Structures are given as C-alpha cells and as structure tokens.
CSV table of C-alpha atoms and ligand atoms in Angstrom, one decimal:
chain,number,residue,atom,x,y,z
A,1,UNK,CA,0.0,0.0,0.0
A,2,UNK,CA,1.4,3.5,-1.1
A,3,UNK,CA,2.4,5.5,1.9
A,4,UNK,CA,4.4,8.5,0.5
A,5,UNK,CA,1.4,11.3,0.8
A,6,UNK,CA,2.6,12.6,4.2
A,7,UNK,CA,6.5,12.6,3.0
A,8,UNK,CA,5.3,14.0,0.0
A,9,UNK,CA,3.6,17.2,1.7
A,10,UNK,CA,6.6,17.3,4.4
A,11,UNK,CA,8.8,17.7,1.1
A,12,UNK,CA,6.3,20.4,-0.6
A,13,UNK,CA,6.9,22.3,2.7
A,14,UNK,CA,10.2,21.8,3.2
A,15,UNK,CA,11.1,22.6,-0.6
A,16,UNK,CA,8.9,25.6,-0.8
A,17,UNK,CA,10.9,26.8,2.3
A,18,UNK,CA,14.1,26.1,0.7
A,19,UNK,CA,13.1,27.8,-2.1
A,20,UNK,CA,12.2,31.4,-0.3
A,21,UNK,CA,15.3,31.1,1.3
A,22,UNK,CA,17.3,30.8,-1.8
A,23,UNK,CA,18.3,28.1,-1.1
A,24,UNK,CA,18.2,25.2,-3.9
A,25,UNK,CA,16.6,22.4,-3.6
A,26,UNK,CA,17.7,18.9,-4.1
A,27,UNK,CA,14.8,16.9,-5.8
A,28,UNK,CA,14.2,13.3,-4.1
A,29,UNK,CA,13.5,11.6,-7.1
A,30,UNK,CA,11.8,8.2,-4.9
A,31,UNK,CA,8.8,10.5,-4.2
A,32,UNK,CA,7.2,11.5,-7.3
A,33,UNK,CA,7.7,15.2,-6.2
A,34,UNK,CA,5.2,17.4,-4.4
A,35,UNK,CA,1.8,16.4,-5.7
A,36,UNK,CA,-0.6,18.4,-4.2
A,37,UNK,CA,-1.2,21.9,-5.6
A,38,UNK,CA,0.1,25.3,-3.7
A,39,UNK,CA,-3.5,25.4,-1.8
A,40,UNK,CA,-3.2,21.8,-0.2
A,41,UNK,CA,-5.5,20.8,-2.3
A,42,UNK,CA,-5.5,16.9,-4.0
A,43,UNK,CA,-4.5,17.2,-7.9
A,44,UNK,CA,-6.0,14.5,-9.9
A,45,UNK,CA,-5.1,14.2,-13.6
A,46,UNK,CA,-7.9,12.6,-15.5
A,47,UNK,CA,-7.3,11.6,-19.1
A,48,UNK,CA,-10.9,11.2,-21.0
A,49,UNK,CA,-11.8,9.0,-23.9
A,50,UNK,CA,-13.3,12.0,-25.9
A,51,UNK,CA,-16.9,13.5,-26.5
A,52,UNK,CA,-18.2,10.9,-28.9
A,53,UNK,CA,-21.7,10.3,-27.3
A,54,UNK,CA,-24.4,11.5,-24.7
A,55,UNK,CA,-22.6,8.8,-22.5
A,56,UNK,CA,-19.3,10.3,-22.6
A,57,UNK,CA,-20.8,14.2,-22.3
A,58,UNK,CA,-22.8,13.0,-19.2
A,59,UNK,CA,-19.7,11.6,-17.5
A,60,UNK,CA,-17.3,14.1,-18.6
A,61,UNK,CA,-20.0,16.5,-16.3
A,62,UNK,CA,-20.4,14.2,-13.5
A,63,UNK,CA,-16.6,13.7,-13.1
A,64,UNK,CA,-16.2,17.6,-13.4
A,65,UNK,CA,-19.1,18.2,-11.0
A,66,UNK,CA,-17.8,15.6,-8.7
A,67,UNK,CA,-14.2,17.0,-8.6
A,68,UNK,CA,-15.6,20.4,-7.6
A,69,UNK,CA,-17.4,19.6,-4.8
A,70,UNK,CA,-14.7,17.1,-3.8
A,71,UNK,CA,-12.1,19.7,-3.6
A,72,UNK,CA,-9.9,17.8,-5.7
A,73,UNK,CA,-8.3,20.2,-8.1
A,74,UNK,CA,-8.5,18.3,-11.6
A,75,UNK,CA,-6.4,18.6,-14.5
A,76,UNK,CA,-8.4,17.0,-17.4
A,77,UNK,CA,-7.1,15.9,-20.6
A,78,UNK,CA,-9.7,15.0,-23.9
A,79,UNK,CA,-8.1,12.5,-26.2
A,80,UNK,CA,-10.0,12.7,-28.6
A,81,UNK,CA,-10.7,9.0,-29.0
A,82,UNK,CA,-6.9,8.4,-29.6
A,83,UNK,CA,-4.8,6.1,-27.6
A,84,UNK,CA,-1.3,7.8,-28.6
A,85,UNK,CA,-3.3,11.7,-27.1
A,86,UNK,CA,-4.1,9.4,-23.4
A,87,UNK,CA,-0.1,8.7,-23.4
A,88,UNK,CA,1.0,11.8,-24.4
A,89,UNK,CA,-1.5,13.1,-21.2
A,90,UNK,CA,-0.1,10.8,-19.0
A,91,UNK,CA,3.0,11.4,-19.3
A,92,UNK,CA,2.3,15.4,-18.6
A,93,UNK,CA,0.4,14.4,-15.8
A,94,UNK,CA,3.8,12.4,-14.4
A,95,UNK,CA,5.8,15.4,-15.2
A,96,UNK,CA,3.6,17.8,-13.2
A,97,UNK,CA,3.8,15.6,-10.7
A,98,UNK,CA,0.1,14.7,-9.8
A,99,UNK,CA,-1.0,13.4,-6.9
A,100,UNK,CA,-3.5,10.7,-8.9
A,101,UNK,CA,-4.2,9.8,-12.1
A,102,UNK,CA,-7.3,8.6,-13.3
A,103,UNK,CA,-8.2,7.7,-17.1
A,104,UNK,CA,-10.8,5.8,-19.1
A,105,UNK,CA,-9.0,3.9,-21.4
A,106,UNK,CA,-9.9,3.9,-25.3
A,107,UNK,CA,-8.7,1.1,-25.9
A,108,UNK,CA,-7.6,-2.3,-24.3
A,109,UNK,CA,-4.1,-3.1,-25.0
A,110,UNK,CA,-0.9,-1.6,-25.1
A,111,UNK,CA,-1.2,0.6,-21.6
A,112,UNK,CA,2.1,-1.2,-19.4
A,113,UNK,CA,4.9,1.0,-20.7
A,114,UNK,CA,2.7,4.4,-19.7
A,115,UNK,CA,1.5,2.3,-16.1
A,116,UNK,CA,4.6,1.5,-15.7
A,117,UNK,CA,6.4,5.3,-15.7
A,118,UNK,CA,3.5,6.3,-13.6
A,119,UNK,CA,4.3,3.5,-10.8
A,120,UNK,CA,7.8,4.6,-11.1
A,121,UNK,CA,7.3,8.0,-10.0
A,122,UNK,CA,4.8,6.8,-7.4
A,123,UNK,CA,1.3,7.9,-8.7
A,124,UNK,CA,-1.3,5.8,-8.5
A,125,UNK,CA,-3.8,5.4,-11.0
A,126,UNK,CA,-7.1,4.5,-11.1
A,127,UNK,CA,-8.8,2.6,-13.9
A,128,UNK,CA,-12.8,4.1,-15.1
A,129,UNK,CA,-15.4,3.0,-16.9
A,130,UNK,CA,-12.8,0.9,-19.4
A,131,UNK,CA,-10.0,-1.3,-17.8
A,132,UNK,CA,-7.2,-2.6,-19.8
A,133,UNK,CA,-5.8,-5.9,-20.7
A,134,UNK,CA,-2.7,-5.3,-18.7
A,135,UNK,CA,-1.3,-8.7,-17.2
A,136,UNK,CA,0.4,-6.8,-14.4
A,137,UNK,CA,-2.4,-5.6,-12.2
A,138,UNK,CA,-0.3,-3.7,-9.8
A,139,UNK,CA,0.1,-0.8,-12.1
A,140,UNK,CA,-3.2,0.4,-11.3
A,141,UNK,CA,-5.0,0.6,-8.0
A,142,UNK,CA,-8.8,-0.3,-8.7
A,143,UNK,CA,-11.0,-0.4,-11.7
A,144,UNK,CA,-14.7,1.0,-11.2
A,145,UNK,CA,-16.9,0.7,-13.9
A,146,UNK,CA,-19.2,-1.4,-15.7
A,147,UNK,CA,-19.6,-5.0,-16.5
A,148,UNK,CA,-19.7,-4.7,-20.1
A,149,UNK,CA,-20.1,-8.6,-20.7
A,150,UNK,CA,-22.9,-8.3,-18.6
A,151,UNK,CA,-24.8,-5.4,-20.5
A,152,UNK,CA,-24.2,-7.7,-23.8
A,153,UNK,CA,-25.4,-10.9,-22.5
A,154,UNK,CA,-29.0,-8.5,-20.7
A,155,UNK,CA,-29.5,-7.5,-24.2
A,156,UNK,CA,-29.2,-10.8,-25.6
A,157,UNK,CA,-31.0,-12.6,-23.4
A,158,UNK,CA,-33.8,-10.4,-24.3
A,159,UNK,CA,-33.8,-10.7,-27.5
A,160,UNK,CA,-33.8,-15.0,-26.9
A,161,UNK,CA,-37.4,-14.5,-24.9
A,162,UNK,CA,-38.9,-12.3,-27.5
A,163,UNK,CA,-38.0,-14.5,-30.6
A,164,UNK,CA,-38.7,-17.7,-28.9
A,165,UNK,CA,-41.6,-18.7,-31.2
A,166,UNK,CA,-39.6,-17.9,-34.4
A,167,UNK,CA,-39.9,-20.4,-36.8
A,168,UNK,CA,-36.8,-19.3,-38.6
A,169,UNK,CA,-33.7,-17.2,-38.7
A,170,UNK,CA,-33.7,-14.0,-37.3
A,171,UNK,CA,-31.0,-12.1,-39.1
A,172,UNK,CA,-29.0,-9.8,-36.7
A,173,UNK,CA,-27.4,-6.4,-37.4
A,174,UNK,CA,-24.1,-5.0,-35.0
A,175,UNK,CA,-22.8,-1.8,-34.6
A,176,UNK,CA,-19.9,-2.3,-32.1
A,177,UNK,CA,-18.3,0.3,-30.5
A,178,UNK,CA,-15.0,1.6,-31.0
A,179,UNK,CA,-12.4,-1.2,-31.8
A,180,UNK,CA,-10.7,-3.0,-29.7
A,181,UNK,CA,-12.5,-0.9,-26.8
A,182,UNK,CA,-13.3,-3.2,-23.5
A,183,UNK,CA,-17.1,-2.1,-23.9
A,184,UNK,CA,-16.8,-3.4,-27.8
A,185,UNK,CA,-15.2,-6.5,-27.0
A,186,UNK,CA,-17.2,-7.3,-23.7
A,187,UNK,CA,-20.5,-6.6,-25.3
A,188,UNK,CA,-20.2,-8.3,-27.9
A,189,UNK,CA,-19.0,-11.5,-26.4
A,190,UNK,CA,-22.1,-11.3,-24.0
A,191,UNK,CA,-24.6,-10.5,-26.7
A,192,UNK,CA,-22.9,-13.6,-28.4
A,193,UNK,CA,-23.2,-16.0,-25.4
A,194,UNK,CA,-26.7,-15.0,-24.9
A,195,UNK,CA,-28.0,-15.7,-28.3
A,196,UNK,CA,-26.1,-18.9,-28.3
A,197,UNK,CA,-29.0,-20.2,-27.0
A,198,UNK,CA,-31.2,-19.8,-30.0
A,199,UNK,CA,-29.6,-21.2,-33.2
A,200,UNK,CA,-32.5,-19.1,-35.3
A,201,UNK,CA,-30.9,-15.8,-34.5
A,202,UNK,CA,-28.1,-15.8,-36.1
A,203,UNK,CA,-25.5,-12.0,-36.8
A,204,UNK,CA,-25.5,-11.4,-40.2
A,205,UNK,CA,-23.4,-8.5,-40.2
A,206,UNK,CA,-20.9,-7.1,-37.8
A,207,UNK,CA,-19.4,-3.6,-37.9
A,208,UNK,CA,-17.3,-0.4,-35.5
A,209,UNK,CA,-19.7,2.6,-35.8
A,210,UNK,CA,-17.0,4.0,-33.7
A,211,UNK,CA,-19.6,4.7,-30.7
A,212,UNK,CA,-20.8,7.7,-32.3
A,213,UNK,CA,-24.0,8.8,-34.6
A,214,UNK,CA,-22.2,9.6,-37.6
A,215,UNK,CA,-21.1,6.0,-37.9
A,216,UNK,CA,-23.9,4.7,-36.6
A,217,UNK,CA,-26.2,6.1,-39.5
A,218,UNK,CA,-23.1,5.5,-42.4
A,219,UNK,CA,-22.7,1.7,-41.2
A,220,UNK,CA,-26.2,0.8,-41.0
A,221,UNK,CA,-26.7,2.1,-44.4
A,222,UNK,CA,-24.1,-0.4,-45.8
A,223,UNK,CA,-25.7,-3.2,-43.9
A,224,UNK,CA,-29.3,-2.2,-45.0
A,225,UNK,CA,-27.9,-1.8,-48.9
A,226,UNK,CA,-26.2,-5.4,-48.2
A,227,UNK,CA,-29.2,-7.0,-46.8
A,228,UNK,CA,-32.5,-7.1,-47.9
A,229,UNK,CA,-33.8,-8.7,-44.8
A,230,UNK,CA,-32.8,-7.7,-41.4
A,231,UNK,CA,-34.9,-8.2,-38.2
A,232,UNK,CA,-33.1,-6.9,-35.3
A,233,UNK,CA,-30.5,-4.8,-34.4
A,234,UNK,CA,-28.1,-4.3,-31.7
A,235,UNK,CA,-25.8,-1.3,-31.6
A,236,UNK,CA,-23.5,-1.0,-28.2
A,237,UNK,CA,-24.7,2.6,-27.7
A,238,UNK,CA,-27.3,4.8,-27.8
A,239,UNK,CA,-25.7,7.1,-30.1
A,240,UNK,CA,-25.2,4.4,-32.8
A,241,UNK,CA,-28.5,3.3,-32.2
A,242,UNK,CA,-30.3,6.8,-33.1
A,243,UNK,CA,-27.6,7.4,-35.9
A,244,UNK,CA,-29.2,4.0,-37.4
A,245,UNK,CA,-32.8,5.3,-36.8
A,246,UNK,CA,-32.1,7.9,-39.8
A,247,UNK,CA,-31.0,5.5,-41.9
A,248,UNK,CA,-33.7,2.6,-41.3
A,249,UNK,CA,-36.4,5.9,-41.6
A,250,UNK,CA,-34.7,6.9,-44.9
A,251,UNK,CA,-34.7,3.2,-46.0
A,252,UNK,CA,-38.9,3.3,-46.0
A,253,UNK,CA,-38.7,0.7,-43.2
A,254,UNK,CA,-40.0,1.6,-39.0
A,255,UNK,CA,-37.7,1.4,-36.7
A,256,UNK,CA,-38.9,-0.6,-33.5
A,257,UNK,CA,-41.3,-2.7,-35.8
A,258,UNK,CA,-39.8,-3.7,-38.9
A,259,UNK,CA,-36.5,-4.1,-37.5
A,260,UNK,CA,-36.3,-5.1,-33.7
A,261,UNK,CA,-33.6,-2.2,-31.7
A,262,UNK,CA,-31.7,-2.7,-29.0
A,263,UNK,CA,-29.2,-0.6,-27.2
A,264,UNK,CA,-26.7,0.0,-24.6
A,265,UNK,CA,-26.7,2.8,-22.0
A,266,UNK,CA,-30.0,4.6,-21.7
A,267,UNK,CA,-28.9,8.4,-21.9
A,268,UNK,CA,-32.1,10.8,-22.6
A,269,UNK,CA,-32.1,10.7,-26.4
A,270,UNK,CA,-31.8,6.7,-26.3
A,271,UNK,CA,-35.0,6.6,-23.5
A,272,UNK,CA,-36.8,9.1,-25.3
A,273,UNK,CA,-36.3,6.6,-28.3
A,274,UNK,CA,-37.3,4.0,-26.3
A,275,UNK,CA,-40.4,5.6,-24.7
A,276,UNK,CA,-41.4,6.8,-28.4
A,277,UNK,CA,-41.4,3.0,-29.7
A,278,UNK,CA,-38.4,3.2,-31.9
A,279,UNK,CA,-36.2,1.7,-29.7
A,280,UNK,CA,-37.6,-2.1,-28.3
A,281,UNK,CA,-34.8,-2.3,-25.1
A,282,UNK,CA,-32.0,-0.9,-23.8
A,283,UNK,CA,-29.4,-2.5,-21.3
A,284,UNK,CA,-28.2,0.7,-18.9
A,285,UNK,CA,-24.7,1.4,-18.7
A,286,UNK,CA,-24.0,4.2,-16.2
A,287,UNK,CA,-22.1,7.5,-16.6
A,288,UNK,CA,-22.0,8.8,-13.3
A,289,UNK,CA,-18.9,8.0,-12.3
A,290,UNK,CA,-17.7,11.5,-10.6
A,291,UNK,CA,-18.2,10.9,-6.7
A,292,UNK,CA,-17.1,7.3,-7.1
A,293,UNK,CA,-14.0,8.3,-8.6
A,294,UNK,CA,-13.4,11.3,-6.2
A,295,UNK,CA,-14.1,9.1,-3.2
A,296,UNK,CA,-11.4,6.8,-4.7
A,297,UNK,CA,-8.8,9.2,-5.1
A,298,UNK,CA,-9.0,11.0,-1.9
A,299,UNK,CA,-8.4,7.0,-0.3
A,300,UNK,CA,-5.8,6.1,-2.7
A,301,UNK,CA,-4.1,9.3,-1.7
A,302,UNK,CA,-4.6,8.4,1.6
A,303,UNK,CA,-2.5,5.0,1.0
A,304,UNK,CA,-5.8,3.5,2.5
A,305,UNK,CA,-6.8,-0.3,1.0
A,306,UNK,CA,-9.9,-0.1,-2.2
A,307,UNK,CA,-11.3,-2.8,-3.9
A,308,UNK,CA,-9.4,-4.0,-6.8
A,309,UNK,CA,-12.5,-4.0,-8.8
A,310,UNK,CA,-15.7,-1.8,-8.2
A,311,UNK,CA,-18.8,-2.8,-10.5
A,312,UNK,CA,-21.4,-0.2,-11.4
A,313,UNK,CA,-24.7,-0.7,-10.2
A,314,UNK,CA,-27.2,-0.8,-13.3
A,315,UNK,CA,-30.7,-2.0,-14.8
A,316,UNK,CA,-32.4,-2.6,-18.5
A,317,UNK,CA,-35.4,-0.8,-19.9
A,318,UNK,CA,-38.1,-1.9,-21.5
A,319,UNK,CA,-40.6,0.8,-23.4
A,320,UNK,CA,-43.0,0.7,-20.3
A,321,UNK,CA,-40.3,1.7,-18.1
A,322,UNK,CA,-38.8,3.9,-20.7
A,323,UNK,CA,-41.7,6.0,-20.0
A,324,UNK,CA,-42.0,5.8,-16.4
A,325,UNK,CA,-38.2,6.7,-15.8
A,326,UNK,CA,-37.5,9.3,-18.5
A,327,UNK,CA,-38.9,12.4,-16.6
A,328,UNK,CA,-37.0,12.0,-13.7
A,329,UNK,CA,-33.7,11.2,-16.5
A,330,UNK,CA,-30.7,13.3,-15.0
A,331,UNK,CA,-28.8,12.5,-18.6
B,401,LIG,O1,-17.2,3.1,-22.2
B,401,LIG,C1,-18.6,3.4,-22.2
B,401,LIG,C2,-19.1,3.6,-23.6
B,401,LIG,O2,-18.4,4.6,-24.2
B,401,LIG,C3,-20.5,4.0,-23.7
B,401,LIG,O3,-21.4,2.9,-23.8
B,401,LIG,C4,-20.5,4.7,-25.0
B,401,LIG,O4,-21.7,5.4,-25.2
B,401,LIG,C5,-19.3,5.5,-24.8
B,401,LIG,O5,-18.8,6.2,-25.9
C-alpha cells in the first residue's frame, strides 16, 4: 500500500521553504515530487476518452461536478478517442507531478509502458469506466466501472425470450463500438453468449460505428444496402443506435417494428427513443462515475486499502419503463 502522501507534503513544505530562502533544492527523485497543488489541495489528472456520445458528455460533467465539490483540483485531458493523445497526457500528468491519475482507457491493449512510468514515480492510477488488458495488475490501484459482458449478455437474453416462437432465422445487425475498446469487445462477447441459446438468431453483419451517430447512421446504411432482410438490431450505444434510426427511416422501413432495436446505455435521447417506440430495449450502462471516482482518489491518496475491482450498479429498460423513468432522466 502506497504510503508517500505525508512525506510527499513534508517535502512540498520543506522545498517551498528552501526555495524562499534561496536556497536550492535537491529533488528526491523516490517520491514523485510534491503532488498536491500550492493550496493543499489533491491534484487529480484525468485523461478522458473523448466526447463521442451522450454517454461520454454526461460523465465528462459528472466527473467535473464531482471534482468540484470534492475539492480535488482536476487537471483534465480529452483525447479525442486516440490512444497515442491518453499517453502523451499521462506522461504530462507524471511530469507535473500529480498526486492521482485517473483515465478511461480507449482502448484495451498496449497501456504497461505508460503504467509503468507512472508506478515509477509513485502515482497511483485508477482505472474508469474501461480497464485494460494489462497482465500486471499492480500498475493500477482499482477499476470502477461497468460490467460490459454483462450489458451484452442482458441485451441478448432479451432478444432469446422475444424470438422464442420464431420459426426461422432472425437475421441480426451490429454496430460495435470503438475497436478493440473493452465495452466493444465485452459486449459483444455477452450479446454472443446470450444468443447462443437460440440457433435461429443468427449475426449477419458485424461492424465499428466507432460509438458515435455519424457512424452509426453510415454503417447501418451499408448493412441495409447489403441485406434485404434484417430483423433486429443491436448497436453498443445509444448514439449508434439513433444514428441507425435515420437510416432505417430513410430506407422506408419503422424502426422498433420492422426491424427489432436494442441498445446500450440509456442516456435521454436513447430513453426518449425507447419511450417513443423506436427503440424495443435498452441494457443501462452508467455514466456517473464522478463521486465514485473522487471518493477513490482521496483513499488512494490516503494510501488506505480499495477494492481492486468496483462494478457499477445498473438495470435494463423496456418501453413501459422507458416512460415511467425518463422524466425523472438526469442525462
Ligand atoms: O465506455 C462506455 C461507452 O463509451 C458507452 O457505452 C458509450 O456510449 C461510450 O462512448
């Protein structure tokens, strides 16, 4: 368990003392350097995914809002949905000397080298709402976020009750998330497993819409150009989901009769969807992340012991419930 903070604010005193005296300081390069900010306060350094979807924009505000009331001064970093932009980050946030860093990774793999320059200097990091694939798991302290696997298999299973009369195939539509992104690759192998159970629904086509609208309406284009008879979809987000809606409208078919949608999150738009009939279900996956996350840091800065693994508390929605729940819809 990490046990530098006091030493570390002992050696923000003592080097800001050193320096009004004129006197230069020698840097102890074991502790990772001062940390906290001028005013005592906890410096966290979050590195975020980007703003591709209601999702994201609602946790981007919840970790902000969070921070504030926290205390915890927060340097925050938008990659832009690029893995190299969260590195580059990082590493300022280990130059500056943070006390914490926290970051939602955009993709799985290829984190060690970063986690590992960060353990160096003694700054812990925190894993949200995306882990990584990292075989070493002492390079970060805790992951808190969803179960991904889990929202695919809800959605699934769903789908396996409603088409359990079907006297045929049931062709089946994906619009995965961003590639090689845990919520891509964890939904999709719960969706997957679910449907397993049914050998009638069957995915026909399978394709990144990138978590965002934009790709969301251009992918489900190609598949409805490429397939003249599609039942069901399943996109891993919202976003995708009401991209596709303009494209199934502009393709003369309804969307939520002809074809069968099913989401992942349950931000406004999507419930709105949902509530309006175009959607058919939607497996929550929860953005507000913010007091979680601050609680963490203040205890990892602490050195006090967390969870190694902290799973977001979530439901799914039908229509019914789409209605019932939407005017009381934070996000
Ligand atoms: O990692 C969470 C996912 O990322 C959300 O489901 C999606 O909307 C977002 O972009």
């Amino acid at each position: 368990m990490r046990t530098h903070l006091p030493s570390r604010k002992v050696i923000a005193v003592l080097t800001a003392a050193l320096l009004a005296t004129g006197v230069a300081a020698c840097g102890n390069s074991d502790t990772g350097g001062s940390g906290s900010g001028d005013d005592g306060k906890i410096t966290l350094g979050f590195s975020q995914v980007g703003a591709e979807s209601g999702w994201r924009t609602a946790n981007t505000t919840s970790i902000k809002e969070a921070a504030t009331g926290a205390g915890i001064d927060l340097k925050f970093d938008d990659a832009q949905q690029k893995q190299e932009n969260q590195i580059k980050a990082i590493r300022n946030f280990i130059q500056q000397k943070v006390d914490v860093i926290a970051f939602s990774p955009v993709v799985e793999s290829g984190w060690d080298t970063v986690l590992k320059e960060a353990k160096d200097a003694k700054i812990p990091v925190i894993l949200t709402d995306r882990s990584v694939d990292s075989a070493d798991t002492s390079l970060y302290k805790t992951f808190l976020g969803s179960d991904f696997v889990k929202e695919g298999r809800l959605a699934g299973e769903w789908l396996v009750e409603q088409k359990k009369a079907a006297a045929g195939p049931v062709n089946i539509v994906e619009l995965q998330g961003t590639t090689g992104s845990a919520p891509a690759n964890d939904r999709k192998k719960g969706f997957g497993e679910a449907i397993a159970a049914n050998p009638n629904l069957k995915i026909i086509a399978s394709q990144s819409g990138d978590f965002t609208r934009a790709g969301g309406k251009q992918v489900m284009e190609q598949f409805l150009k490429a397939n003249p008879k599609i039942d069901v979809l399943f996109a891993h987000n919202d976003d995708m989901g009401l991209g596709a809606l303009e494209a199934i409208t502009a393709a003369g078919k309804v969307p939520g009769k002809d074809i069968t949608i099913i989401t992942v999150d349950a931000v406004k738009d999507g419930m709105q969807a949902l509530a309006d009939g175009k959607f058919n279900f939607i497996a929550e996956c929860s953005p507000l992340l913010g007091p979680q996350l601050m609680d963490l840091v203040k205890k990892v800065h602490n050195g006090e012991a967390v969870p190694a693994r902290i799973e977001t508390q979530e439901t799914t929605f039908t229509q019914e419930q789409a209605k019932e729940a939407l005017p009381n819809r934070k996000y």
